[in-house]
mmCIF file of C-alpha atoms in Angstrom:
data_model
loop_
_atom_site.group_PDB
_atom_site.id
_atom_site.type_symbol
_atom_site.label_atom_id
_atom_site.label_comp_id
_atom_site.label_asym_id
_atom_site.label_seq_id
_atom_site.Cartn_x
_atom_site.Cartn_y
_atom_site.Cartn_z
ATOM 1 C CA UNK Y 1 -10.060 2.800 -14.192
ATOM 2 C CA UNK Y 2 -7.202 0.312 -13.418
ATOM 3 C CA UNK Y 3 -8.012 -2.722 -11.442
ATOM 4 C CA UNK Y 4 -5.554 -4.871 -9.875
ATOM 5 C CA UNK Y 5 -6.007 -8.526 -9.063
ATOM 6 C CA UNK Y 6 -4.172 -11.048 -7.198
ATOM 7 C CA UNK Y 7 -4.775 -14.884 -7.197
ATOM 8 C CA UNK Y 8 -5.086 -17.030 -5.813
ATOM 9 C CA UNK Y 9 -6.143 -15.138 -2.433
ATOM 10 C CA UNK Y 10 -4.715 -17.676 -0.012
ATOM 11 C CA UNK Y 11 -1.853 -20.202 -0.342
ATOM 12 C CA UNK Y 12 -0.479 -22.933 1.936
ATOM 13 C CA UNK Y 13 2.715 -24.812 1.042
ATOM 14 C CA UNK Y 14 5.175 -26.878 2.668
ATOM 15 C CA UNK Y 15 8.499 -25.640 3.449
ATOM 16 C CA UNK Y 16 11.062 -25.769 0.736
ATOM 17 C CA UNK Y 17 8.600 -25.546 -1.890
ATOM 18 C CA UNK Y 18 9.117 -23.110 -5.126
ATOM 19 C CA UNK Y 19 6.017 -20.837 -5.638
ATOM 20 C CA UNK Y 20 4.411 -18.308 -7.758
ATOM 21 C CA UNK Y 21 2.219 -15.303 -7.044
ATOM 22 C CA UNK Y 22 0.135 -13.676 -9.809
ATOM 23 C CA UNK Y 23 -0.881 -10.016 -10.272
ATOM 24 C CA UNK Y 24 -3.058 -8.898 -13.298
ATOM 25 C CA UNK Y 25 -4.078 -5.502 -14.147
ATOM 26 C CA UNK Y 26 -6.272 -4.161 -16.715
ATOM 27 C CA UNK Y 27 -4.672 -1.078 -18.327
ATOM 28 C CA UNK Y 28 -1.190 -1.998 -19.567
ATOM 29 C CA UNK Y 29 -0.223 1.490 -19.801
ATOM 30 C CA UNK Y 30 1.694 1.344 -16.583
ATOM 31 C CA UNK Y 31 4.958 3.173 -15.555
ATOM 32 C CA UNK Y 32 5.795 0.708 -12.897
ATOM 33 C CA UNK Y 33 4.736 -2.306 -10.212
ATOM 34 C CA UNK Y 34 5.730 -2.812 -6.879
ATOM 35 C CA UNK Y 35 5.858 -6.022 -4.676
ATOM 36 C CA UNK Y 36 5.201 -5.767 -1.034
ATOM 37 C CA UNK Y 37 4.781 -8.267 1.841
ATOM 38 C CA UNK Y 38 2.639 -7.190 5.046
ATOM 39 C CA UNK Y 39 2.846 -9.226 8.189
ATOM 40 C CA UNK Y 40 0.062 -9.313 10.409
ATOM 41 C CA UNK Y 41 -0.482 -5.739 12.139
ATOM 42 C CA UNK Y 42 2.443 -4.322 10.463
ATOM 43 C CA UNK Y 43 3.056 -1.509 7.764
ATOM 44 C CA UNK Y 44 4.131 -2.787 4.083
ATOM 45 C CA UNK Y 45 7.919 -3.761 3.255
ATOM 46 C CA UNK Y 46 8.858 -2.782 -0.544
ATOM 47 C CA UNK Y 47 10.340 -6.465 -1.985
ATOM 48 C CA UNK Y 48 10.959 -5.389 -5.568
ATOM 49 C CA UNK Y 49 10.089 -2.642 -7.856
ATOM 50 C CA UNK Y 50 9.752 -3.070 -11.723
ATOM 51 C CA UNK Y 51 10.105 -0.371 -13.983
ATOM 52 C CA UNK Y 52 8.028 -0.421 -17.652
ATOM 53 C CA UNK Y 53 11.159 -0.832 -19.280
ATOM 54 C CA UNK Y 54 12.445 -4.187 -17.348
ATOM 55 C CA UNK Y 55 11.124 -7.577 -17.819
ATOM 56 C CA UNK Y 56 12.218 -8.748 -14.051
ATOM 57 C CA UNK Y 57 13.812 -7.799 -10.929
ATOM 58 C CA UNK Y 58 15.412 -10.557 -8.634
ATOM 59 C CA UNK Y 59 16.396 -9.765 -4.905
ATOM 60 C CA UNK Y 60 17.813 -12.949 -3.012
ATOM 61 C CA UNK Y 61 15.460 -15.908 -3.203
ATOM 62 C CA UNK Y 62 12.361 -13.469 -4.992
ATOM 63 C CA UNK Y 63 12.235 -12.716 -8.705
ATOM 64 C CA UNK Y 64 9.567 -10.852 -10.121
ATOM 65 C CA UNK Y 65 8.752 -10.498 -13.719
ATOM 66 C CA UNK Y 66 6.332 -7.965 -15.431
ATOM 67 C CA UNK Y 67 4.765 -8.479 -18.680
ATOM 68 C CA UNK Y 68 2.847 -5.577 -19.925
ATOM 69 C CA UNK Y 69 1.351 -6.749 -23.111
ATOM 70 C CA UNK Y 70 -0.475 -9.571 -21.145
ATOM 71 C CA UNK Y 71 -0.972 -7.072 -17.987
ATOM 72 C CA UNK Y 72 0.477 -9.596 -15.609
ATOM 73 C CA UNK Y 73 3.272 -9.641 -13.252
ATOM 74 C CA UNK Y 74 4.470 -12.751 -10.935
ATOM 75 C CA UNK Y 75 6.407 -13.022 -8.035
ATOM 76 C CA UNK Y 76 8.338 -16.009 -7.456
ATOM 77 C CA UNK Y 77 9.647 -17.386 -4.161
ATOM 78 C CA UNK Y 78 12.485 -19.916 -4.413
ATOM 79 C CA UNK Y 79 12.812 -22.646 -1.672
ATOM 80 C CA UNK Y 80 10.060 -21.002 0.778
ATOM 81 C CA UNK Y 81 10.460 -20.965 4.355
ATOM 82 C CA UNK Y 82 8.365 -20.330 7.444
ATOM 83 C CA UNK Y 83 9.447 -16.736 7.612
ATOM 84 C CA UNK Y 84 7.897 -16.168 4.569
ATOM 85 C CA UNK Y 85 4.602 -16.414 5.540
ATOM 86 C CA UNK Y 86 2.831 -13.101 4.969
ATOM 87 C CA UNK Y 87 0.202 -11.181 2.986
ATOM 88 C CA UNK Y 88 2.115 -10.070 -0.790
ATOM 89 C CA UNK Y 89 0.636 -7.101 -2.725
ATOM 90 C CA UNK Y 90 1.146 -6.177 -5.581
ATOM 91 C CA UNK Y 91 0.732 -2.293 -6.679
ATOM 92 C CA UNK Y 92 0.342 -0.554 -9.989
ATOM 93 C CA UNK Y 93 2.168 2.241 -8.991
ATOM 94 C CA UNK Y 94 1.437 4.999 -11.433
ATOM 95 C CA UNK Y 95 -2.072 4.425 -11.060
ATOM 96 C CA UNK Y 96 -1.894 4.323 -6.886
ATOM 97 C CA UNK Y 97 -3.809 0.967 -6.917
ATOM 98 C CA UNK Y 98 -3.122 -2.160 -4.868
ATOM 99 C CA UNK Y 99 -4.241 -5.796 -5.440
ATOM 100 C CA UNK Y 100 -6.092 -7.353 -2.444
ATOM 101 C CA UNK Y 101 -3.166 -9.442 -1.720
ATOM 102 C CA UNK Y 102 -2.351 -13.570 -1.436
ATOM 103 C CA UNK Y 103 -1.790 -14.423 2.071
ATOM 104 C CA UNK Y 104 1.036 -17.173 1.969
ATOM 105 C CA UNK Y 105 1.589 -19.634 4.525
ATOM 106 C CA UNK Y 106 4.669 -21.936 4.516
ATOM 107 C CA UNK Y 107 4.333 -25.083 6.978
ATOM 108 C CA UNK Y 108 7.340 -26.339 8.539
ATOM 109 C CA UNK J 1 14.111 10.677 8.875
ATOM 110 C CA UNK J 2 15.205 7.417 8.179
ATOM 111 C CA UNK J 3 11.568 6.086 7.671
ATOM 112 C CA UNK J 4 8.089 7.508 7.256
ATOM 113 C CA UNK J 5 6.706 8.095 10.846
ATOM 114 C CA UNK J 6 3.416 7.883 11.625
ATOM 115 C CA UNK J 7 1.607 8.821 14.918
ATOM 116 C CA UNK J 8 -0.105 7.711 16.885
ATOM 117 C CA UNK J 9 0.026 4.298 16.008
ATOM 118 C CA UNK J 10 -3.418 3.649 17.751
ATOM 119 C CA UNK J 11 -6.019 5.566 18.329
ATOM 120 C CA UNK J 12 -9.300 5.046 20.140
ATOM 121 C CA UNK J 13 -12.163 7.596 19.553
ATOM 122 C CA UNK J 14 -15.824 7.990 20.334
ATOM 123 C CA UNK J 15 -18.385 8.045 17.824
ATOM 124 C CA UNK J 16 -18.403 11.491 16.198
ATOM 125 C CA UNK J 17 -15.353 12.992 17.629
ATOM 126 C CA UNK J 18 -12.959 14.459 15.374
ATOM 127 C CA UNK J 19 -9.328 12.634 14.938
ATOM 128 C CA UNK J 20 -6.243 13.943 13.428
ATOM 129 C CA UNK J 21 -3.478 11.371 12.272
ATOM 130 C CA UNK J 22 0.182 12.243 11.231
ATOM 131 C CA UNK J 23 2.318 11.456 8.887
ATOM 132 C CA UNK J 24 6.134 12.556 8.432
ATOM 133 C CA UNK J 25 7.452 11.411 5.398
ATOM 134 C CA UNK J 26 11.283 10.792 4.458
ATOM 135 C CA UNK J 27 13.094 13.892 4.030
ATOM 136 C CA UNK J 28 13.136 15.151 0.064
ATOM 137 C CA UNK J 29 10.529 12.795 -0.848
ATOM 138 C CA UNK J 30 8.148 14.993 -2.989
ATOM 139 C CA UNK J 31 4.982 12.584 -3.402
ATOM 140 C CA UNK J 32 3.038 11.267 -0.095
ATOM 141 C CA UNK J 33 0.102 9.144 -0.064
ATOM 142 C CA UNK J 34 -2.597 7.911 2.312
ATOM 143 C CA UNK J 35 -4.252 4.768 1.968
ATOM 144 C CA UNK J 36 -6.921 2.994 4.472
ATOM 145 C CA UNK J 37 -7.060 -0.420 4.855
ATOM 146 C CA UNK J 38 -9.970 -2.058 6.721
ATOM 147 C CA UNK J 39 -9.886 -5.559 8.605
ATOM 148 C CA UNK J 40 -8.994 -8.044 5.989
ATOM 149 C CA UNK J 41 -9.370 -5.964 3.139
ATOM 150 C CA UNK J 42 -6.753 -4.434 0.812
ATOM 151 C CA UNK J 43 -5.697 -0.681 0.405
ATOM 152 C CA UNK J 44 -7.712 1.998 -0.692
ATOM 153 C CA UNK J 45 -6.434 5.043 -2.323
ATOM 154 C CA UNK J 46 -7.330 8.226 -0.541
ATOM 155 C CA UNK J 47 -5.345 11.333 -1.354
ATOM 156 C CA UNK J 48 -2.064 12.262 -3.260
ATOM 157 C CA UNK J 49 0.166 15.196 -2.512
ATOM 158 C CA UNK J 50 3.242 15.807 -5.146
ATOM 159 C CA UNK J 51 5.034 18.946 -4.202
ATOM 160 C CA UNK J 52 3.405 21.983 -4.574
ATOM 161 C CA UNK J 53 0.521 21.154 -7.065
ATOM 162 C CA UNK J 54 -2.927 20.644 -6.107
ATOM 163 C CA UNK J 55 -3.603 17.219 -4.302
ATOM 164 C CA UNK J 56 -5.338 14.332 -5.756
ATOM 165 C CA UNK J 57 -8.278 14.033 -3.469
ATOM 166 C CA UNK J 58 -10.041 11.559 -5.671
ATOM 167 C CA UNK J 59 -10.207 8.685 -3.409
ATOM 168 C CA UNK J 60 -11.723 10.604 0.104
ATOM 169 C CA UNK J 61 -14.829 8.683 0.650
ATOM 170 C CA UNK J 62 -16.765 11.761 1.899
ATOM 171 C CA UNK J 63 -16.479 15.119 2.961
ATOM 172 C CA UNK J 64 -15.868 14.143 6.608
ATOM 173 C CA UNK J 65 -12.253 13.577 5.497
ATOM 174 C CA UNK J 66 -9.530 15.994 4.718
ATOM 175 C CA UNK J 67 -5.820 16.324 4.409
ATOM 176 C CA UNK J 68 -3.178 18.827 4.585
ATOM 177 C CA UNK J 69 0.650 18.663 3.639
ATOM 178 C CA UNK J 70 3.094 21.762 4.591
ATOM 179 C CA UNK J 71 5.473 22.245 1.474
ATOM 180 C CA UNK J 72 7.110 18.750 1.688
ATOM 181 C CA UNK J 73 7.202 18.082 4.902
ATOM 182 C CA UNK J 74 4.480 16.711 7.572
ATOM 183 C CA UNK J 75 0.998 15.676 6.245
ATOM 184 C CA UNK J 76 -2.201 15.390 8.823
ATOM 185 C CA UNK J 77 -5.398 13.546 7.709
ATOM 186 C CA UNK J 78 -8.436 14.930 9.377
ATOM 187 C CA UNK J 79 -11.392 12.702 10.065
ATOM 188 C CA UNK J 80 -14.450 14.788 11.058
ATOM 189 C CA UNK J 81 -17.519 13.283 13.115
ATOM 190 C CA UNK J 82 -16.065 9.531 13.030
ATOM 191 C CA UNK J 83 -18.582 6.781 12.376
ATOM 192 C CA UNK J 84 -17.815 3.043 13.327
ATOM 193 C CA UNK J 85 -16.870 2.619 9.552
ATOM 194 C CA UNK J 86 -13.836 4.859 9.721
ATOM 195 C CA UNK J 87 -12.340 1.991 11.500
ATOM 196 C CA UNK J 88 -9.369 1.028 9.828
ATOM 197 C CA UNK J 89 -5.605 1.502 9.666
ATOM 198 C CA UNK J 90 -4.561 4.153 8.013
ATOM 199 C CA UNK J 91 -1.255 3.906 5.895
ATOM 200 C CA UNK J 92 0.900 6.707 4.755
ATOM 201 C CA UNK J 93 3.879 6.318 2.141
ATOM 202 C CA UNK J 94 6.068 8.582 0.621
ATOM 203 C CA UNK J 95 8.339 8.490 -2.740
ATOM 204 C CA UNK J 96 11.238 10.582 -3.926
ATOM 205 C CA UNK J 97 9.057 10.770 -7.131
ATOM 206 C CA UNK J 98 6.191 8.575 -8.755
ATOM 207 C CA UNK J 99 8.584 6.511 -10.486
ATOM 208 C CA UNK J 100 10.903 5.299 -7.518
ATOM 209 C CA UNK J 101 8.120 2.947 -5.811
ATOM 210 C CA UNK J 102 6.736 3.654 -2.037
ATOM 211 C CA UNK J 103 8.075 3.270 1.651
ATOM 212 C CA UNK J 104 5.204 3.188 3.763
ATOM 213 C CA UNK J 105 4.909 3.897 7.610
ATOM 214 C CA UNK J 106 3.579 1.175 10.065
ATOM 215 C CA UNK J 107 0.051 2.808 10.041
ATOM 216 C CA UNK J 108 -2.255 4.552 12.689
ATOM 217 C CA UNK J 109 -4.881 1.866 13.822
ATOM 218 C CA UNK J 110 -8.050 3.837 14.123
ATOM 219 C CA UNK J 111 -11.079 2.196 16.186
ATOM 220 C CA UNK J 112 -14.247 4.088 16.759
ATOM 221 C CA UNK J 113 -16.462 2.981 19.321
#
C-alpha cells in the first residue's frame, strides 16, 4: 500500500525566503503526482501536476520536481510572500493517496 | 459546470440521523472521488468512480457509508445513523481521466451533535 509522507509538518519563514517542501512515497511505480494548497476552511487548489515521465514542472514562483527512483518530490517556493501561507499537500494521484501536508507560515 | 460543486456547504445533524451529501463534477469528467478530512488531519480516501466501471469502495470506513453516481454526472454520499466521529469535511474531486490530476470542490462540513 502506498504511503505518502510530508516533512516538515509545519514551517515558519520570514518573507522573501526561498523554501523547499518535501514529499516522499514508498512505492516508486507511480503514474503522476500533484501538489495542492489548502487555505483554512477551504477546499484544495491545484498547484502543479507532474507526470511520471517528467522530472519537474514550473508555475511562476513554484517549481516541483519528481525523482521516482528515490521516491521523492519537492516543491520549491521562491521569494516567499505572506499570501503563500497555507497548508501544502502532495498526492500520488494514481494511488489516490495524500500526504498529511506541511503548514507554511510566511511572516511579514 | 465550470468547477466541482458540492452541497450543502455546511450540515449540522443530530446523532443517529441519515445525511446525503451531493457532488456535481465538471462536465465530461469520467472520474469522481470522495475524501474525508477530519479536523487538523490529512485526506482519507473513501470511494472512486470511473465511468461505468464498478466503484472502488475500499476506503469506506463502515457499512453506514455508501455512495452512488448516475452515469458520469452527480454523485451522492450517504451516511446512515451518523455518529460524532463522522464530523469532518467531505471533499469531492473529479478528473477528466486519472492521469490528468484532480479538481476539488469546496467541500461539505458535516457536524454531528
